Amino acid sequence: MQTRARSRGFWPLAAFFGLFVAFLYGPTVTIVVLSFQGPEGGLTFPMRGVSTRWFENLFETQMVGDFGGSFLRSMTLGAIVTVVTVVVSFMAGLAFRRRFPGSTALFYLAVASLIVPSVLVSLGIGLMFRLAGLDPAWWSSGLGAHLTWTLPFGLLIMFAVFNRFSPAYEEAARDLGASPWQTIRHVVVPILLPSLIGVGLFGFTLSYDEFARSLYTAGTFNTLPLEIYGMTTNVTTPVLYALGTVTTGVSFLVIAAALGGVMLLRRRRGGG
Amino acid sequence: MKGKLAALALASPLALLLGVFLVVPIGTIVVVSFFDYDSVRIIPDFVWTNYDELLFSPITWKTYLQTLKFAAITWAICLLVGFTVAYFLAFHVASPMMQTVLFLVCTIPFWTSNIIRMISWIPFLGRNGLLNQALMSVGAIDQPLEFLLFSDFAVVLAYVHLYALFMVVPIFNSMVRIDRALVEAARDAGAGEWQVLRHVIIPLARPGIAIGSILVVAVVMGDFVTVRLMSGGQSASVGLMMVNAMSLLQYPAAAANAVVLLIVVLLMIAAMLRIVDIRKEL
């Protein structure tokens, strides 16, 4: 790339970008600050002292419903969704490298899964379970509902990945006598590992934060977003913000772990 | 032949999951939309009353119009913001490293909770929120503005906040694939920055614009959480109408509404898909 003087458009555009980032992060920063509101403080500024009272409040079950339980359920569900999304998307990605009967239909089905409104999927799965005489539960109907959201993302990422993946690696492995399974296990998976981590990140975070698709599919026990939603209607103290801070913190930890993992893999490969 | 079988086997878990948790549920909705119901149960039947009641109610039409209005306004703003951000990232940030970092900065909020991101507007927009305090302290207003939170304004603001990224990512993706030689050629031929944008970049970014538009329109059309939280119950959407019917246990009514909504969304997307073949763009 040659260096050239910045064009006239650069600074206005950079300013616009800066405003956009402030718009994205500003509100989150505010609630993080306000979650340390003093015991007398309310939902808006000014801060009346600083305390961790609202975080302590969060863990007293009677105050805000079942935070601990719903948090645990959401983490578990997120973990299951992650594993299923990575495995199933990877397999489908391998499959879609050639045409097979129904490949076009399956592709459009996956795209449809992304486009059909979440509340509709939720309603449909809820009704299906009801008609089948089954009780919806977060680990059955809830899991399925979340997968209809994470799998298309996983598949689209795998499409993009395999479009840039040279089959020469596999041919080399085959020439050296590797079985199809060995080729995948020792050649394809290691090369694509960063992308698979990316798919996993989508799987976990989308599931962990999913509300609409959980609404009619979670059954008796709430997942965390359902719990948060319930709180928005009847909690008027900064404990709401404390919850926001904790959930967002967990999301950031997961994102940081995933990105850190990808960077570590890149570095180990020596800039390759 | 063997390869084809292997591909089928590899694709089957995806097909099975989408079949069980997407196709069958939508089929169920269609079936249930013809059921009858009373205040305590649903009665298997084949009646058109759910559709009759839905389509001949002025409330339905008003709600659909309102939802379409939200979708149109949100789409226009997201397009403007998303395009500008993507254009800056793709054409004005020179180092690929910086490009990745800034792109990630835009993406990270997408991986955090939508509901929390909506709630986080309260301290900004509320009656005693930061914006009102600021406006009053500079003397621009002498009473707090009431329309900031719990209004259509707040709903659209939250939509843009949540979904502008759906526009940024596909447009950016289209833009980074534009051959820089084309831009150089246009410049050498004497085109100014605007002309390059208008005659080279926008036409080539069209697939990204179409995909972004589809995503934004689809999420807004089906939304109910944002409308409920941000309008404070003062505005309606089709999704909210369905959820309300569900909470009254009027499952067949909700199902009929769902079928109509699905048809409307699919028609809108089919119209947009005429502009672009998404499979070619991946």
Coordinates of C-alpha atoms in Angstrom, one line a residue:
Chain A
M1 CA 0.0 0.0 0.0
Q2 CA 1.3 3.4 -0.8
T3 CA 1.0 6.2 1.6
R4 CA -0.9 9.2 0.4
A5 CA -2.2 12.3 2.0
R6 CA -5.5 11.8 3.8
S7 CA -8.3 12.8 1.6
R8 CA -10.6 15.7 2.5
G9 CA -13.3 13.3 3.6
F10 CA -11.2 11.6 6.3
W11 CA -11.7 13.9 9.3
P12 CA -15.5 14.3 8.9
L13 CA -15.8 10.6 8.5
A14 CA -13.5 9.8 11.4
A15 CA -15.6 12.2 13.5
F16 CA -18.8 10.4 12.4
F17 CA -17.2 7.1 13.3
G18 CA -16.2 8.4 16.7
L19 CA -19.8 9.5 17.4
F20 CA -21.1 6.2 16.3
V21 CA -18.8 4.3 18.7
A22 CA -19.8 6.7 21.5
F23 CA -23.4 6.0 20.6
L24 CA -22.8 2.3 20.8
Y25 CA -20.9 2.3 24.1
G26 CA -22.1 5.4 25.9
P27 CA -25.3 4.0 27.4
T28 CA -23.5 0.9 28.6
V29 CA -20.8 2.9 30.2
T30 CA -23.5 5.0 32.0
I31 CA -25.2 2.0 33.5
V32 CA -21.9 0.5 34.6
V33 CA -21.2 3.7 36.5
L34 CA -24.7 3.9 37.9
S35 CA -24.6 0.3 39.1
F36 CA -22.2 1.6 41.8
Q37 CA -24.9 4.1 42.9
G38 CA -25.0 4.8 46.6
P39 CA -27.7 3.2 48.7
E40 CA -29.9 6.3 48.5
G41 CA -29.5 6.8 44.8
G42 CA -31.9 6.2 42.0
L43 CA -32.0 5.2 38.4
T44 CA -30.5 8.5 37.1
F45 CA -27.7 10.8 37.9
P46 CA -26.6 12.3 40.2
M47 CA -24.6 9.6 42.0
R48 CA -25.5 9.7 45.7
G49 CA -22.3 8.2 46.9
V50 CA -20.6 5.0 45.8
S51 CA -21.5 1.5 46.9
T52 CA -21.6 -2.1 45.9
R53 CA -24.9 -2.5 47.6
W54 CA -26.9 -3.2 44.4
F55 CA -24.5 -6.0 43.5
E56 CA -25.0 -7.6 46.9
N57 CA -28.7 -7.1 46.4
L58 CA -28.5 -9.2 43.3
F59 CA -27.5 -12.3 45.1
E60 CA -30.3 -12.1 47.7
T61 CA -32.8 -14.3 45.9
Q62 CA -36.0 -12.9 47.4
M63 CA -35.1 -9.4 46.2
V64 CA -34.9 -10.0 42.5
G65 CA -36.2 -13.4 41.7
D66 CA -33.8 -16.2 40.8
F67 CA -30.7 -14.6 39.5
G68 CA -28.3 -17.4 40.4
G69 CA -30.4 -20.1 39.0
S70 CA -31.2 -18.3 35.7
F71 CA -27.6 -17.3 35.3
L72 CA -26.5 -20.9 35.7
R73 CA -29.1 -22.1 33.2
S74 CA -28.1 -19.5 30.6
M75 CA -24.4 -20.4 31.0
T76 CA -25.2 -24.2 30.6
L77 CA -27.5 -23.6 27.7
G78 CA -25.0 -21.3 26.1
A79 CA -22.3 -24.0 26.4
I80 CA -24.5 -26.7 24.9
V81 CA -25.5 -24.4 22.0
T82 CA -21.8 -23.5 21.4
V83 CA -20.8 -27.1 21.1
V84 CA -23.7 -28.1 18.9
T85 CA -23.4 -25.0 16.7
V86 CA -19.6 -25.5 16.1
V87 CA -20.0 -29.3 15.3
V88 CA -23.1 -29.0 13.1
S89 CA -22.0 -25.9 11.2
F90 CA -18.6 -27.4 10.6
M91 CA -20.1 -30.6 9.3
A92 CA -22.5 -28.7 7.1
G93 CA -19.7 -26.4 5.9
L94 CA -17.8 -29.5 4.7
A95 CA -20.9 -30.9 3.1
F96 CA -21.7 -27.7 1.2
R97 CA -18.4 -27.8 -0.7
R98 CA -20.0 -30.0 -3.2
R99 CA -23.6 -30.1 -4.5
F100 CA -25.8 -32.7 -3.0
P101 CA -29.5 -33.5 -3.4
G102 CA -31.3 -30.8 -1.5
S103 CA -28.3 -28.5 -1.0
T104 CA -30.1 -25.5 -2.4
A105 CA -33.2 -26.1 -0.4
L106 CA -31.1 -26.6 2.8
F107 CA -29.3 -23.3 2.1
Y108 CA -32.5 -21.4 1.8
L109 CA -33.9 -23.1 4.9
A110 CA -30.9 -21.8 6.8
V111 CA -31.3 -18.3 5.5
A112 CA -35.0 -18.5 6.3
S113 CA -34.1 -19.4 9.8
L114 CA -32.3 -16.2 10.1
I115 CA -35.1 -14.1 8.6
V116 CA -38.2 -15.6 10.2
P117 CA -39.0 -13.3 13.1
S118 CA -37.7 -14.8 16.4
V119 CA -41.1 -14.5 18.1
L120 CA -42.6 -16.7 15.4
V121 CA -40.1 -19.5 16.0
S122 CA -40.6 -19.2 19.7
L123 CA -44.4 -19.4 19.3
G124 CA -44.2 -22.3 16.8
I125 CA -42.0 -24.4 19.0
G126 CA -44.1 -23.6 22.0
L127 CA -47.3 -24.7 20.2
M128 CA -45.6 -27.8 18.8
F129 CA -44.6 -29.0 22.3
R130 CA -48.1 -28.2 23.6
L131 CA -49.8 -30.2 20.8
A132 CA -47.4 -33.0 21.3
G133 CA -48.2 -33.0 25.0
L134 CA -44.6 -32.3 26.0
D135 CA -43.6 -29.7 28.6
P136 CA -41.2 -27.1 27.1
A137 CA -37.9 -26.8 28.9
W138 CA -34.8 -24.7 28.4
W139 CA -32.7 -27.8 27.6
S140 CA -35.1 -29.2 25.0
S141 CA -37.4 -26.7 23.2
G142 CA -35.2 -23.8 24.4
L143 CA -32.1 -25.5 23.0
G144 CA -33.8 -26.1 19.7
A145 CA -35.1 -22.5 19.5
H146 CA -31.6 -21.1 20.1
L147 CA -30.1 -23.4 17.5
T148 CA -32.4 -22.0 14.8
W149 CA -30.7 -18.7 15.4
T150 CA -27.1 -19.7 15.9
L151 CA -26.8 -22.4 13.2
P152 CA -27.4 -20.1 10.2
F153 CA -24.7 -17.7 11.5
G154 CA -22.4 -20.7 11.9
L155 CA -23.2 -21.9 8.5
L156 CA -22.7 -18.5 6.8
I157 CA -19.3 -18.2 8.6
M158 CA -18.3 -21.7 7.5
F159 CA -19.3 -20.7 3.9
A160 CA -17.0 -17.7 4.0
V161 CA -14.2 -19.8 5.5
F162 CA -14.3 -22.7 3.1
N163 CA -14.5 -20.2 0.1
R164 CA -11.0 -19.2 1.2
F165 CA -9.7 -22.6 2.1
S166 CA -7.4 -24.3 -0.4
P167 CA -8.2 -28.0 -1.0
A168 CA -4.5 -28.5 -1.7
Y169 CA -3.9 -29.2 2.0
E170 CA -6.4 -32.0 2.0
E171 CA -5.0 -33.4 -1.2
A172 CA -1.5 -33.4 0.2
A173 CA -2.7 -35.2 3.3
R174 CA -4.5 -37.8 1.2
D175 CA -1.4 -38.3 -1.0
L176 CA 0.5 -39.0 2.2
G177 CA -2.0 -41.7 3.0
A178 CA -4.3 -40.1 5.5
S179 CA -7.8 -41.4 5.9
P180 CA -10.7 -38.9 5.5
W181 CA -11.1 -38.8 9.2
Q182 CA -7.3 -38.2 9.8
T183 CA -7.4 -35.5 7.2
I184 CA -10.1 -33.7 9.0
R185 CA -8.8 -34.3 12.5
H186 CA -5.1 -33.4 11.8
V187 CA -5.3 -31.0 8.8
V188 CA -8.6 -29.2 8.4
V189 CA -9.6 -28.7 12.0
P190 CA -6.2 -27.3 13.1
I191 CA -6.1 -24.9 10.1
L192 CA -9.7 -23.7 10.6
L193 CA -9.5 -23.6 14.4
P194 CA -9.6 -19.7 14.7
S195 CA -12.8 -19.7 12.6
L196 CA -14.3 -22.4 14.6
I197 CA -13.7 -20.4 17.8
G198 CA -15.4 -17.5 16.0
V199 CA -18.5 -19.7 15.3
G200 CA -18.4 -20.8 19.0
L201 CA -18.4 -17.1 20.1
F202 CA -21.5 -16.5 18.0
G203 CA -23.1 -19.6 19.4
F204 CA -22.5 -18.7 23.0
T205 CA -23.2 -15.0 23.0
L206 CA -26.3 -15.2 20.8
S207 CA -27.8 -18.0 23.0
Y208 CA -26.7 -16.3 26.3
D209 CA -28.6 -13.1 25.3
E210 CA -31.5 -14.5 23.5
F211 CA -34.9 -13.3 24.7
A212 CA -37.6 -13.7 22.1
R213 CA -36.8 -17.3 21.1
S214 CA -36.7 -18.3 24.8
L215 CA -40.1 -16.7 25.6
Y216 CA -42.3 -19.7 24.9
T217 CA -39.7 -22.4 24.9
A218 CA -37.9 -22.0 28.2
G219 CA -40.7 -23.7 30.2
T220 CA -40.9 -23.4 34.0
F221 CA -37.5 -22.1 34.7
N222 CA -36.3 -18.8 33.3
T223 CA -33.1 -18.2 31.5
L224 CA -31.2 -15.0 32.3
P225 CA -32.7 -12.7 29.6
L226 CA -36.2 -13.7 30.7
E227 CA -35.3 -12.9 34.2
I228 CA -33.9 -9.5 33.2
Y229 CA -37.0 -8.8 31.2
G230 CA -39.2 -9.6 34.2
M231 CA -37.2 -7.2 36.3
T232 CA -37.5 -4.3 33.9
T233 CA -41.2 -4.2 34.6
N234 CA -41.1 -4.4 38.4
V235 CA -37.7 -3.3 39.6
T236 CA -37.1 0.4 39.9
T237 CA -33.7 0.4 41.7
P238 CA -30.2 0.4 40.4
V239 CA -30.1 -3.4 41.0
L240 CA -31.3 -3.5 37.4
Y241 CA -28.0 -1.8 36.4
A242 CA -26.0 -4.1 38.6
L243 CA -27.5 -7.0 36.7
G244 CA -26.7 -5.3 33.4
T245 CA -23.1 -4.7 34.5
V246 CA -22.7 -8.4 35.5
T247 CA -24.2 -9.8 32.3
T248 CA -22.3 -7.4 30.1
G249 CA -19.2 -8.3 32.0
V250 CA -19.7 -12.0 31.4
S251 CA -20.2 -11.3 27.7
F252 CA -17.0 -9.2 27.5
L253 CA -15.1 -12.0 29.3
V254 CA -16.3 -14.5 26.8
I255 CA -15.5 -12.3 23.8
A256 CA -12.1 -11.5 25.3
A257 CA -11.4 -15.2 25.8
A258 CA -12.4 -16.0 22.2
L259 CA -10.5 -13.2 20.6
G260 CA -7.5 -13.9 22.9
G261 CA -7.6 -17.6 21.8
V262 CA -7.7 -16.6 18.1
M263 CA -4.7 -14.2 18.6
L264 CA -2.7 -16.8 20.5
L265 CA -3.3 -19.3 17.7
R266 CA -2.2 -16.8 15.1
R267 CA 0.9 -15.9 17.0
R268 CA 1.9 -19.6 17.5
R269 CA 1.8 -20.0 13.8
G270 CA 4.4 -17.4 13.5
G271 CA 2.6 -14.8 11.5
G272 CA 1.3 -17.3 9.0
Chain B
M1 CA -21.4 -41.0 -5.7
K2 CA -19.6 -41.8 -2.4
G3 CA -18.8 -38.1 -2.0
K4 CA -22.4 -37.2 -2.5
L5 CA -23.5 -39.7 0.2
A6 CA -20.8 -38.3 2.6
A7 CA -22.0 -34.8 1.9
L8 CA -25.6 -35.8 2.6
A9 CA -24.5 -37.4 5.9
L10 CA -22.6 -34.4 6.9
A11 CA -25.5 -32.0 6.2
S12 CA -28.1 -34.2 7.8
P13 CA -27.7 -32.9 11.4
L14 CA -28.3 -29.4 10.2
A15 CA -31.3 -30.5 8.0
L16 CA -32.7 -32.5 10.9
L17 CA -32.4 -29.6 13.5
L18 CA -33.9 -27.0 11.1
G19 CA -36.6 -29.5 10.1
V20 CA -37.7 -30.2 13.7
F21 CA -37.2 -26.7 15.1
L22 CA -38.2 -24.5 12.2
V23 CA -40.2 -26.3 9.5
V24 CA -42.5 -28.3 11.9
P25 CA -43.1 -25.4 14.2
I26 CA -44.1 -23.1 11.3
G27 CA -46.3 -25.9 10.1
T28 CA -47.8 -26.1 13.6
I29 CA -48.5 -22.4 13.5
V30 CA -50.3 -22.7 10.2
V31 CA -52.4 -25.6 11.5
V32 CA -53.2 -23.9 14.8
S33 CA -54.3 -20.7 13.0
F34 CA -57.3 -22.6 11.7
F35 CA -58.2 -24.0 15.2
D36 CA -61.1 -22.7 17.2
Y37 CA -60.7 -21.6 20.8
D38 CA -62.7 -20.5 23.8
S39 CA -61.5 -18.9 27.0
V40 CA -59.9 -22.1 28.4
R41 CA -58.7 -24.3 25.6
I42 CA -58.0 -24.6 21.9
I43 CA -60.3 -26.8 19.8
P44 CA -58.9 -28.6 16.8
D45 CA -61.1 -27.5 13.8
F46 CA -60.9 -25.9 10.4
V47 CA -62.3 -22.4 10.7
W48 CA -61.5 -19.1 9.0
T49 CA -62.7 -17.0 12.0
N50 CA -59.2 -16.2 13.2
Y51 CA -58.3 -14.7 9.9
D52 CA -61.6 -13.0 9.6
E53 CA -61.3 -11.3 13.0
L54 CA -57.7 -10.4 12.2
L55 CA -58.1 -9.0 8.7
F56 CA -61.3 -7.1 9.3
S57 CA -60.2 -5.4 12.4
P58 CA -59.0 -1.8 12.0
I59 CA -56.6 -2.3 14.9
T60 CA -54.7 -4.9 12.8
W61 CA -54.3 -2.5 9.9
K62 CA -53.2 0.3 12.2
T63 CA -50.7 -1.9 13.9
Y64 CA -49.3 -3.2 10.6
L65 CA -48.9 0.4 9.4
Q66 CA -47.2 1.4 12.6
T67 CA -44.8 -1.5 12.3
L68 CA -44.1 -0.7 8.7
K69 CA -43.4 2.9 9.6
F70 CA -40.9 1.8 12.3
A71 CA -39.3 -0.5 9.8
A72 CA -39.0 2.2 7.1
I73 CA -37.6 4.9 9.4
T74 CA -35.2 2.4 11.1
W75 CA -34.1 1.1 7.7
A76 CA -33.4 4.6 6.3
I77 CA -31.3 5.7 9.4
C78 CA -29.5 2.4 9.6
L79 CA -28.6 2.6 5.9
L80 CA -27.3 6.1 6.2
V81 CA -25.3 5.4 9.4
G82 CA -24.2 1.9 8.4
F83 CA -23.0 2.9 4.9
T84 CA -21.0 5.9 6.3
V85 CA -19.3 3.7 8.9
A86 CA -18.6 0.9 6.5
Y87 CA -17.3 3.4 3.9
F88 CA -15.0 5.0 6.5
L89 CA -13.7 1.6 7.6
A90 CA -13.2 0.2 4.1
F91 CA -11.8 3.2 2.3
H92 CA -10.3 5.6 4.8
V93 CA -8.6 3.4 7.3
A94 CA -5.4 2.4 5.6
S95 CA -3.8 -0.3 7.8
P96 CA -5.6 -3.7 7.8
M97 CA -4.7 -4.1 11.5
M98 CA -6.5 -0.9 12.4
Q99 CA -9.4 -1.9 10.2
T100 CA -9.8 -5.2 12.0
V101 CA -9.6 -3.5 15.4
L102 CA -12.2 -0.8 14.5
F103 CA -14.4 -3.4 12.9
L104 CA -14.3 -5.4 16.2
V105 CA -15.1 -2.3 18.2
C106 CA -18.3 -2.0 16.1
T107 CA -19.1 -5.7 16.5
I108 CA -18.6 -6.3 20.2
P109 CA -21.9 -4.7 21.3
F110 CA -23.7 -7.2 19.1
W111 CA -22.5 -9.9 21.4
T112 CA -24.0 -8.4 24.5
S113 CA -27.5 -8.4 25.8
N114 CA -30.1 -6.4 23.8
I115 CA -32.4 -5.9 26.7
I116 CA -29.5 -4.5 28.8
R117 CA -28.6 -2.2 25.9
M118 CA -32.2 -0.9 25.8
I119 CA -32.3 -0.4 29.6
S120 CA -29.1 1.5 29.4
W121 CA -30.9 4.4 27.6
I122 CA -33.0 5.1 30.8
P123 CA -30.3 7.3 32.5
F124 CA -29.8 9.1 29.2
L125 CA -33.3 9.8 28.1
G126 CA -35.4 9.8 31.2
R127 CA -37.2 12.8 32.6
N128 CA -34.2 13.5 34.9
G129 CA -31.8 11.9 32.4
L130 CA -28.5 13.2 31.2
L131 CA -29.8 14.7 28.0
N132 CA -32.6 16.7 29.8
Q133 CA -30.1 17.9 32.4
A134 CA -27.7 19.0 29.8
L135 CA -30.3 20.8 27.7
M136 CA -31.6 22.5 30.7
S137 CA -28.2 23.6 32.0
V138 CA -27.4 25.3 28.7
G139 CA -30.8 26.9 28.8
A140 CA -32.1 25.3 25.6
I141 CA -35.2 24.2 27.3
D142 CA -36.8 25.1 30.7
Q143 CA -38.8 22.0 31.2
P144 CA -37.6 18.4 30.7
L145 CA -38.6 17.0 27.4
E146 CA -41.1 14.2 28.0
F147 CA -40.9 12.6 24.5
L148 CA -37.3 11.3 24.9
L149 CA -38.1 8.1 26.8
F150 CA -41.2 6.0 26.3
S151 CA -42.0 7.2 22.9
D152 CA -41.7 6.3 19.2
F153 CA -38.6 8.4 19.2
A154 CA -37.0 6.1 21.9
V155 CA -38.2 3.0 19.9
V156 CA -36.4 4.1 16.7
L157 CA -33.4 5.2 18.6
A158 CA -33.1 1.8 20.3
Y159 CA -33.6 0.0 16.9
V160 CA -30.8 2.0 15.3
H161 CA -28.6 1.4 18.4
L162 CA -29.3 -2.4 18.3
Y163 CA -29.3 -3.1 14.5
A164 CA -27.1 -0.5 12.7
L165 CA -24.5 -3.3 12.9
F166 CA -26.6 -5.5 10.6
M167 CA -26.1 -2.8 8.0
V168 CA -22.4 -2.1 8.7
V169 CA -21.1 -5.7 8.4
P170 CA -22.6 -6.7 5.0
I171 CA -21.8 -3.3 3.4
F172 CA -18.3 -3.4 4.8
N173 CA -17.9 -7.0 3.5
S174 CA -19.0 -5.8 0.0
M175 CA -16.7 -2.8 0.1
V176 CA -13.5 -4.5 1.0
R177 CA -13.9 -6.7 -2.0
I178 CA -14.1 -3.8 -4.4
D179 CA -11.0 -3.8 -6.6
R180 CA -9.0 -0.7 -5.5
A181 CA -7.8 -0.4 -9.1
L182 CA -11.3 0.6 -10.1
V183 CA -11.2 3.5 -7.6
E184 CA -7.8 4.5 -8.9
A185 CA -9.0 4.4 -12.5
A186 CA -11.9 6.6 -11.7
R187 CA -9.7 9.1 -9.9
D188 CA -7.2 9.1 -12.8
A189 CA -10.0 9.8 -15.1
G190 CA -10.7 12.9 -13.1
A191 CA -13.6 11.8 -10.8
G192 CA -13.8 13.6 -7.4
E193 CA -14.4 11.8 -4.2
W194 CA -18.2 12.2 -4.5
Q195 CA -18.3 10.9 -8.1
V196 CA -16.2 7.8 -7.1
L197 CA -18.7 7.2 -4.3
R198 CA -21.7 7.7 -6.5
H199 CA -20.6 5.9 -9.6
V200 CA -18.2 3.2 -8.4
I201 CA -18.6 2.4 -4.8
I202 CA -22.3 2.5 -4.3
P203 CA -23.2 0.3 -7.3
L204 CA -20.6 -2.2 -6.2
A205 CA -21.7 -2.2 -2.6
R206 CA -25.3 -2.9 -3.6
P207 CA -25.3 -6.6 -2.5
G208 CA -24.2 -5.6 0.9
I209 CA -26.8 -2.9 1.1
A210 CA -29.5 -5.4 0.1
I211 CA -28.4 -8.0 2.7
G212 CA -28.2 -5.4 5.4
S213 CA -31.6 -4.1 4.5
I214 CA -33.2 -7.5 4.6
L215 CA -31.7 -8.2 8.1
V216 CA -32.8 -4.8 9.5
V217 CA -36.3 -5.0 8.0
A218 CA -36.8 -8.6 9.2
V219 CA -35.8 -7.9 12.8
V220 CA -37.8 -4.8 13.1
M221 CA -40.9 -6.3 11.6
G222 CA -40.9 -9.2 14.1
D223 CA -39.9 -7.2 17.1
F224 CA -42.0 -6.8 20.2
V225 CA -39.5 -6.3 23.1
T226 CA -38.1 -3.0 22.0
V227 CA -41.5 -1.6 21.3
R228 CA -42.8 -2.7 24.7
L229 CA -39.8 -1.5 26.7
M230 CA -39.0 1.7 24.8
S231 CA -42.5 3.0 24.1
G232 CA -43.6 2.3 27.7
G233 CA -46.7 0.6 26.3
Q234 CA -47.7 3.6 24.3
S235 CA -47.0 2.1 20.9
A236 CA -47.9 -1.2 19.3
S237 CA -46.3 -3.6 16.8
V238 CA -47.4 -6.8 15.1
G239 CA -45.1 -8.8 17.3
L240 CA -46.6 -7.2 20.5
M241 CA -50.1 -7.9 19.2
M242 CA -49.2 -11.6 18.9
V243 CA -47.6 -11.7 22.4
N244 CA -50.7 -10.1 23.9
A245 CA -52.9 -12.6 22.2
M246 CA -50.7 -15.4 23.6
S247 CA -50.9 -14.0 27.1
L248 CA -54.7 -14.2 26.9
L249 CA -54.2 -17.8 25.8
Q250 CA -55.7 -17.0 22.4
Y251 CA -53.2 -19.3 20.6
P252 CA -55.1 -19.6 17.3
A253 CA -55.5 -15.8 17.0
A254 CA -51.8 -15.4 17.7
A255 CA -51.1 -18.1 15.1
A256 CA -53.2 -16.5 12.4
N257 CA -51.4 -13.2 13.1
A258 CA -48.1 -15.0 12.9
V259 CA -49.0 -16.5 9.5
V260 CA -49.9 -13.1 8.1
L261 CA -46.8 -11.5 9.5
L262 CA -44.7 -14.3 8.0
I263 CA -46.3 -13.7 4.6
V264 CA -45.7 -10.0 4.8
V265 CA -42.1 -10.3 5.8
L266 CA -41.4 -12.9 3.1
L267 CA -43.0 -10.7 0.4
M268 CA -40.9 -7.8 1.5
I269 CA -37.7 -9.9 1.4
A270 CA -38.6 -11.4 -1.9
A271 CA -38.9 -7.9 -3.3
M272 CA -35.5 -7.0 -2.0
L273 CA -33.9 -10.3 -3.2
R274 CA -34.7 -9.3 -6.7
I275 CA -31.9 -6.9 -6.4
V276 CA -29.3 -9.4 -5.4
D277 CA -28.3 -13.1 -5.4
I278 CA -27.1 -13.6 -1.8
R279 CA -25.5 -16.9 -2.4
K280 CA -23.0 -15.4 -4.8
E281 CA -21.9 -12.9 -2.2
L282 CA -20.5 -15.2 0.4

